[in-house]
């Protein structure tokens, strides 16, 4: 059965907590143990006893042999032997065998170590985590799980320790803007000089056109991170990737005929501003990387990495993209010399400014610098994007949304100029700025200052210019504007015609807005009609990646000219649903087919709970609404009646509890207590007690009726699921789940628009509501009242 991402991730993350509770490891240490066991589980499931596989898995050295060691005193020592053998037969020595599973300082001594490693194996032994039969070619659930874990580890590792991981969103941008998919060569070679765990390199490789051979090359300084990267390559099907260790700047490992080897494409997210980087450089390993540009300063390696990339790019057609701190764009001294030479040589194609706090290990803002050799001699400009304000908060970090990624890549590839966002900057203009590339010098993305109108504060009225800033709404509803405002006695000012607390109602009931909503839903329905057949045809051969690209491109086209919803916002709505639900659903269908299966709850002993069930693919609430609404309504009615009785009972108890009342504070009122009290209380209190007793009996009857009806409904639901054929399943899943969810998302966006407009108008009104004259009159009135009070008390002012 297919594994849902959310289930897989949570189960694997449990393993991290298991180890963390047993030993004294931080995130940078325990990630190595967890990811190696995941690797062993995956290669055993996918490659054990299969011919022609990416990796050889010996009979006596695999995940199954690790299972057999659970609870054994020598478990850590034996794990080391298993990894050593896997490394030996696959030429992976000093890669996957670098972590010591017998380290008492990290895993604990004796029983603590045995329990920690046994618990770790048991997490991955779960039957739901079976990776042997993934039928979807692009179902990257394993790689995604690996990347998810690395993200979690990076997040927990803290400052300066999370640099082994480049956020997936940034990796995707770099992979797109390099135009790898436009290359007509085969094979193509892609290189990352500071590859970390390999996520950026893998995403770049995935951008190649179908049928193109891709060879990946990486170098990483940290030996444990090299291990992560190699395993990541295997899990993503890149067994031919070459990953070498060592310091790229002082010991570059990719050398050909005594020179730096070159590649078609280069990507990198090097550590920022490394100090004393050149201490071990020496003339023998400089390789002419800095010739013609200048020597980077010893206290900052940023340009050393950039110039190494430049040297590693194919001399004719090479393209590269590197992530660096913004300082490289404007710092002086030797860096200014290098920057000037790069610009004069036409080697910088573009710069993309990113939001701050995106990266693990640092909160400073970074930029992507795109290098290109092919058109360098003829380059007359540099394309710049300031995307610094486009993100969403994600815990204590910032994160690029799907719409942000798409907008950046579309804008860059199509070289679209947009005010406050992107601009083609001529080299001659950069010369005038003394080769300073600081983005704000060329793109003013600052928020518009909110100006206060003194005249309006003094004399009243809402500045007309403020209302005209809401022009996109008035284009949709020009008549509404006239219903809301009238001209003030002063030119250039308006008065609100209606009461402030009716603004939202007036907008909501506007025929113009209602018609806009109808147009909005028609666009959503148009998208549905365009793509329903594509979704209907999903089968074992479907490429989910290709499908979602078609679906998302279509929604961009349909919302190209919408008056109020930006096309990238519409794209975000679709991609939000894809990432949260649709992606999992599509892979479930590819693995198991269209007919939904019920999953039953279990008690702590593993016994099935027949009245607790759900379906990931087709939630039972959809089935109830479609087929059994009468029963659901009746159940809701009975539950409401029960809740009313419970509330009434609790109120009466509270009213009759306390000193000299029927009940004491300590009484737990139930049927027995009430019956006992009836025998001993006064006639007046007996009446109350009998009413309470009747309430309880009615509750009991209702609960029984609810139970009977719920069981009947459950049986009907189970029978209905058993009766579903493929045609019916498709209709329900596509129309009632996927399409309905998207329609609801656009409906919510429409409601948000109404509230946003209402709030903006209310704000404007409140801002200028109390004029100086009104405030002075109020002050005068208050002063008069105070003086009168003083006179009454015998004081004359």
PDB file of C-alpha atoms in Angstrom, residues 242-401:
ATOM      1  CA  UNK A 242      30.639  11.541  -8.133  1.00  0.00           C
ATOM      2  CA  UNK A 243      30.906  13.117  -4.685  1.00  0.00           C
ATOM      3  CA  UNK A 244      34.382  13.936  -3.385  1.00  0.00           C
ATOM      4  CA  UNK A 245      35.575  15.284  -0.074  1.00  0.00           C
ATOM      5  CA  UNK A 246      37.964  18.141   0.612  1.00  0.00           C
ATOM      6  CA  UNK A 247      38.166  21.932   0.687  1.00  0.00           C
ATOM      7  CA  UNK A 248      37.236  23.170  -2.781  1.00  0.00           C
ATOM      8  CA  UNK A 249      39.215  26.408  -2.477  1.00  0.00           C
ATOM      9  CA  UNK A 250      42.487  24.975  -1.232  1.00  0.00           C
ATOM     10  CA  UNK A 251      42.194  21.415  -2.547  1.00  0.00           C
ATOM     11  CA  UNK A 252      39.920  21.277  -5.615  1.00  0.00           C
ATOM     12  CA  UNK A 253      39.325  17.609  -6.462  1.00  0.00           C
ATOM     13  CA  UNK A 254      38.117  17.971 -10.046  1.00  0.00           C
ATOM     14  CA  UNK A 255      41.314  18.528 -12.009  1.00  0.00           C
ATOM     15  CA  UNK A 256      41.917  17.601 -15.659  1.00  0.00           C
ATOM     16  CA  UNK A 257      45.354  17.860 -17.271  1.00  0.00           C
ATOM     17  CA  UNK A 258      46.569  20.028 -14.406  1.00  0.00           C
ATOM     18  CA  UNK A 259      43.690  22.494 -14.797  1.00  0.00           C
ATOM     19  CA  UNK A 260      40.326  23.016 -13.125  1.00  0.00           C
ATOM     20  CA  UNK A 261      37.841  20.713 -14.846  1.00  0.00           C
ATOM     21  CA  UNK A 262      34.904  22.485 -16.484  1.00  0.00           C
ATOM     22  CA  UNK A 263      31.197  21.625 -16.567  1.00  0.00           C
ATOM     23  CA  UNK A 264      28.114  22.654 -18.513  1.00  0.00           C
ATOM     24  CA  UNK A 265      26.297  23.971 -15.452  1.00  0.00           C
ATOM     25  CA  UNK A 266      27.468  24.954 -11.978  1.00  0.00           C
ATOM     26  CA  UNK A 267      25.414  25.553  -8.840  1.00  0.00           C
ATOM     27  CA  UNK A 268      26.480  26.395  -5.295  1.00  0.00           C
ATOM     28  CA  UNK A 269      25.373  27.576  -1.888  1.00  0.00           C
ATOM     29  CA  UNK A 270      28.747  28.032  -0.184  1.00  0.00           C
ATOM     30  CA  UNK A 271      29.167  28.982   3.485  1.00  0.00           C
ATOM     31  CA  UNK A 272      28.952  32.764   3.765  1.00  0.00           C
ATOM     32  CA  UNK A 273      31.999  34.973   4.351  1.00  0.00           C
ATOM     33  CA  UNK A 274      34.491  32.291   5.429  1.00  0.00           C
ATOM     34  CA  UNK A 275      37.513  33.897   7.100  1.00  0.00           C
ATOM     35  CA  UNK A 276      41.210  32.967   6.585  1.00  0.00           C
ATOM     36  CA  UNK A 277      40.200  30.822   3.637  1.00  0.00           C
ATOM     37  CA  UNK A 278      43.519  31.245   1.796  1.00  0.00           C
ATOM     38  CA  UNK A 279      45.806  30.089   4.629  1.00  0.00           C
ATOM     39  CA  UNK A 280      46.574  26.776   2.895  1.00  0.00           C
ATOM     40  CA  UNK A 281      46.150  27.980  -0.681  1.00  0.00           C
ATOM     41  CA  UNK A 282      49.663  28.156  -2.044  1.00  0.00           C
ATOM     42  CA  UNK A 283      50.567  28.963  -5.615  1.00  0.00           C
ATOM     43  CA  UNK A 284      50.361  25.310  -6.715  1.00  0.00           C
ATOM     44  CA  UNK A 285      46.609  25.068  -6.121  1.00  0.00           C
ATOM     45  CA  UNK A 286      45.522  28.505  -7.283  1.00  0.00           C
ATOM     46  CA  UNK A 287      44.964  27.170 -10.843  1.00  0.00           C
ATOM     47  CA  UNK A 288      44.597  30.675 -12.278  1.00  0.00           C
ATOM     48  CA  UNK A 289      41.162  31.087 -10.739  1.00  0.00           C
ATOM     49  CA  UNK A 290      41.789  34.674  -9.703  1.00  0.00           C
ATOM     50  CA  UNK A 291      43.854  35.809 -12.689  1.00  0.00           C
ATOM     51  CA  UNK A 292      42.305  38.798 -14.450  1.00  0.00           C
ATOM     52  CA  UNK A 293      39.824  39.522 -11.671  1.00  0.00           C
ATOM     53  CA  UNK A 294      41.832  40.042  -8.482  1.00  0.00           C
ATOM     54  CA  UNK A 295      42.617  38.155  -5.300  1.00  0.00           C
ATOM     55  CA  UNK A 296      39.648  37.900  -2.873  1.00  0.00           C
ATOM     56  CA  UNK A 297      40.392  39.264   0.623  1.00  0.00           C
ATOM     57  CA  UNK A 298      41.679  36.779   3.172  1.00  0.00           C
ATOM     58  CA  UNK A 299      38.888  37.609   5.644  1.00  0.00           C
ATOM     59  CA  UNK A 300      36.054  36.754   3.249  1.00  0.00           C
ATOM     60  CA  UNK A 301      35.842  33.827   0.798  1.00  0.00           C
ATOM     61  CA  UNK A 302      32.641  34.873  -1.004  1.00  0.00           C
ATOM     62  CA  UNK A 303      34.360  35.950  -4.244  1.00  0.00           C
ATOM     63  CA  UNK A 304      36.821  33.065  -3.988  1.00  0.00           C
ATOM     64  CA  UNK A 305      33.869  30.684  -4.331  1.00  0.00           C
ATOM     65  CA  UNK A 306      32.358  32.731  -7.167  1.00  0.00           C
ATOM     66  CA  UNK A 307      35.645  32.815  -9.101  1.00  0.00           C
ATOM     67  CA  UNK A 308      36.124  29.073  -8.572  1.00  0.00           C
ATOM     68  CA  UNK A 309      32.660  28.555 -10.073  1.00  0.00           C
ATOM     69  CA  UNK A 310      33.543  30.793 -12.996  1.00  0.00           C
ATOM     70  CA  UNK A 311      36.694  28.769 -13.667  1.00  0.00           C
ATOM     71  CA  UNK A 312      34.655  25.544 -13.443  1.00  0.00           C
ATOM     72  CA  UNK A 313      32.150  26.654 -16.092  1.00  0.00           C
ATOM     73  CA  UNK A 314      32.512  25.521 -19.703  1.00  0.00           C
ATOM     74  CA  UNK A 315      34.604  28.257 -21.411  1.00  0.00           C
ATOM     75  CA  UNK A 316      32.135  28.622 -24.295  1.00  0.00           C
ATOM     76  CA  UNK A 317      28.612  27.848 -23.064  1.00  0.00           C
ATOM     77  CA  UNK A 318      28.978  27.533 -19.287  1.00  0.00           C
ATOM     78  CA  UNK A 319      26.236  28.790 -16.980  1.00  0.00           C
ATOM     79  CA  UNK A 320      26.279  29.014 -13.203  1.00  0.00           C
ATOM     80  CA  UNK A 321      24.280  30.286 -10.242  1.00  0.00           C
ATOM     81  CA  UNK A 322      25.664  30.926  -6.776  1.00  0.00           C
ATOM     82  CA  UNK A 323      24.020  32.025  -3.509  1.00  0.00           C
ATOM     83  CA  UNK A 324      25.980  34.715  -1.674  1.00  0.00           C
ATOM     84  CA  UNK A 325      25.305  37.396   0.966  1.00  0.00           C
ATOM     85  CA  UNK A 326      24.241  40.827  -0.314  1.00  0.00           C
ATOM     86  CA  UNK A 327      27.581  42.283   0.758  1.00  0.00           C
ATOM     87  CA  UNK A 328      29.235  41.005  -2.420  1.00  0.00           C
ATOM     88  CA  UNK A 329      27.073  43.447  -4.367  1.00  0.00           C
ATOM     89  CA  UNK A 330      28.413  46.604  -2.731  1.00  0.00           C
ATOM     90  CA  UNK A 331      31.439  45.985  -0.484  1.00  0.00           C
ATOM     91  CA  UNK A 332      34.549  47.991  -1.335  1.00  0.00           C
ATOM     92  CA  UNK A 333      38.255  47.224  -1.380  1.00  0.00           C
ATOM     93  CA  UNK A 334      39.464  44.184  -3.263  1.00  0.00           C
ATOM     94  CA  UNK A 335      35.890  42.903  -3.695  1.00  0.00           C
ATOM     95  CA  UNK A 336      35.003  46.101  -5.565  1.00  0.00           C
ATOM     96  CA  UNK A 337      37.890  45.459  -7.942  1.00  0.00           C
ATOM     97  CA  UNK A 338      36.711  41.885  -8.624  1.00  0.00           C
ATOM     98  CA  UNK A 339      33.075  43.001  -9.044  1.00  0.00           C
ATOM     99  CA  UNK A 340      34.097  45.728 -11.495  1.00  0.00           C
ATOM    100  CA  UNK A 341      36.117  43.280 -13.600  1.00  0.00           C
ATOM    101  CA  UNK A 342      33.237  40.774 -13.662  1.00  0.00           C
ATOM    102  CA  UNK A 343      30.776  43.439 -14.833  1.00  0.00           C
ATOM    103  CA  UNK A 344      33.157  44.783 -17.482  1.00  0.00           C
ATOM    104  CA  UNK A 345      33.667  41.240 -18.753  1.00  0.00           C
ATOM    105  CA  UNK A 346      29.871  40.833 -19.089  1.00  0.00           C
ATOM    106  CA  UNK A 347      29.908  37.643 -17.004  1.00  0.00           C
ATOM    107  CA  UNK A 348      27.012  38.550 -14.682  1.00  0.00           C
ATOM    108  CA  UNK A 349      23.693  37.837 -16.381  1.00  0.00           C
ATOM    109  CA  UNK A 350      21.385  38.528 -13.462  1.00  0.00           C
ATOM    110  CA  UNK A 351      20.913  39.045  -9.727  1.00  0.00           C
ATOM    111  CA  UNK A 352      17.949  37.949  -7.609  1.00  0.00           C
ATOM    112  CA  UNK A 353      17.569  39.434  -4.139  1.00  0.00           C
ATOM    113  CA  UNK A 354      15.965  36.972  -1.700  1.00  0.00           C
ATOM    114  CA  UNK A 355      14.165  37.547   1.622  1.00  0.00           C
ATOM    115  CA  UNK A 356      16.158  37.475   4.844  1.00  0.00           C
ATOM    116  CA  UNK A 357      16.103  34.503   7.226  1.00  0.00           C
ATOM    117  CA  UNK A 358      15.606  31.870   4.509  1.00  0.00           C
ATOM    118  CA  UNK A 359      18.737  29.858   5.162  1.00  0.00           C
ATOM    119  CA  UNK A 360      19.734  27.626   8.047  1.00  0.00           C
ATOM    120  CA  UNK A 361      22.739  28.828   9.967  1.00  0.00           C
ATOM    121  CA  UNK A 362      22.229  32.506   9.139  1.00  0.00           C
ATOM    122  CA  UNK A 363      19.445  35.068   9.131  1.00  0.00           C
ATOM    123  CA  UNK A 364      21.072  37.557   6.779  1.00  0.00           C
ATOM    124  CA  UNK A 365      19.527  38.167   3.345  1.00  0.00           C
ATOM    125  CA  UNK A 366      21.194  36.520   0.386  1.00  0.00           C
ATOM    126  CA  UNK A 367      21.104  36.856  -3.365  1.00  0.00           C
ATOM    127  CA  UNK A 368      21.476  34.564  -6.356  1.00  0.00           C
ATOM    128  CA  UNK A 369      24.097  35.684  -8.861  1.00  0.00           C
ATOM    129  CA  UNK A 370      23.690  34.141 -12.304  1.00  0.00           C
ATOM    130  CA  UNK A 371      26.857  33.815 -14.391  1.00  0.00           C
ATOM    131  CA  UNK A 372      26.899  33.189 -18.149  1.00  0.00           C
ATOM    132  CA  UNK A 373      29.889  32.847 -20.497  1.00  0.00           C
ATOM    133  CA  UNK A 374      28.053  32.314 -23.771  1.00  0.00           C
ATOM    134  CA  UNK A 375      26.824  35.876 -24.273  1.00  0.00           C
ATOM    135  CA  UNK A 376      29.375  37.636 -22.064  1.00  0.00           C
ATOM    136  CA  UNK A 377      31.109  39.661 -24.803  1.00  0.00           C
ATOM    137  CA  UNK A 378      27.865  41.167 -26.055  1.00  0.00           C
ATOM    138  CA  UNK A 379      26.179  41.730 -22.694  1.00  0.00           C
ATOM    139  CA  UNK A 380      24.838  45.276 -22.290  1.00  0.00           C
ATOM    140  CA  UNK A 381      22.758  44.857 -19.155  1.00  0.00           C
ATOM    141  CA  UNK A 382      22.100  42.884 -15.961  1.00  0.00           C
ATOM    142  CA  UNK A 383      18.603  41.694 -15.118  1.00  0.00           C
ATOM    143  CA  UNK A 384      17.697  42.308 -11.464  1.00  0.00           C
ATOM    144  CA  UNK A 385      14.837  41.069  -9.287  1.00  0.00           C
ATOM    145  CA  UNK A 386      14.063  42.252  -5.768  1.00  0.00           C
ATOM    146  CA  UNK A 387      12.017  39.421  -4.238  1.00  0.00           C
ATOM    147  CA  UNK A 388      12.899  40.383  -0.667  1.00  0.00           C
ATOM    148  CA  UNK A 389       9.300  41.102   0.356  1.00  0.00           C
ATOM    149  CA  UNK A 390       7.734  37.950  -1.068  1.00  0.00           C
ATOM    150  CA  UNK A 391       7.622  35.180   1.539  1.00  0.00           C
ATOM    151  CA  UNK A 392       5.593  33.675   4.380  1.00  0.00           C
ATOM    152  CA  UNK A 393       6.602  33.036   7.984  1.00  0.00           C
ATOM    153  CA  UNK A 394       7.372  29.372   8.717  1.00  0.00           C
ATOM    154  CA  UNK A 395       8.125  28.929  12.400  1.00  0.00           C
ATOM    155  CA  UNK A 396      11.214  30.974  13.197  1.00  0.00           C
ATOM    156  CA  UNK A 397      12.278  31.066   9.533  1.00  0.00           C
ATOM    157  CA  UNK A 398      10.915  32.659   6.378  1.00  0.00           C
ATOM    158  CA  UNK A 399       9.809  30.521   3.456  1.00  0.00           C
ATOM    159  CA  UNK A 400       9.135  31.164  -0.221  1.00  0.00           C
ATOM    160  CA  UNK A 401       5.610  30.211  -1.292  1.00  0.00           C
TER     161      UNK A 401
END
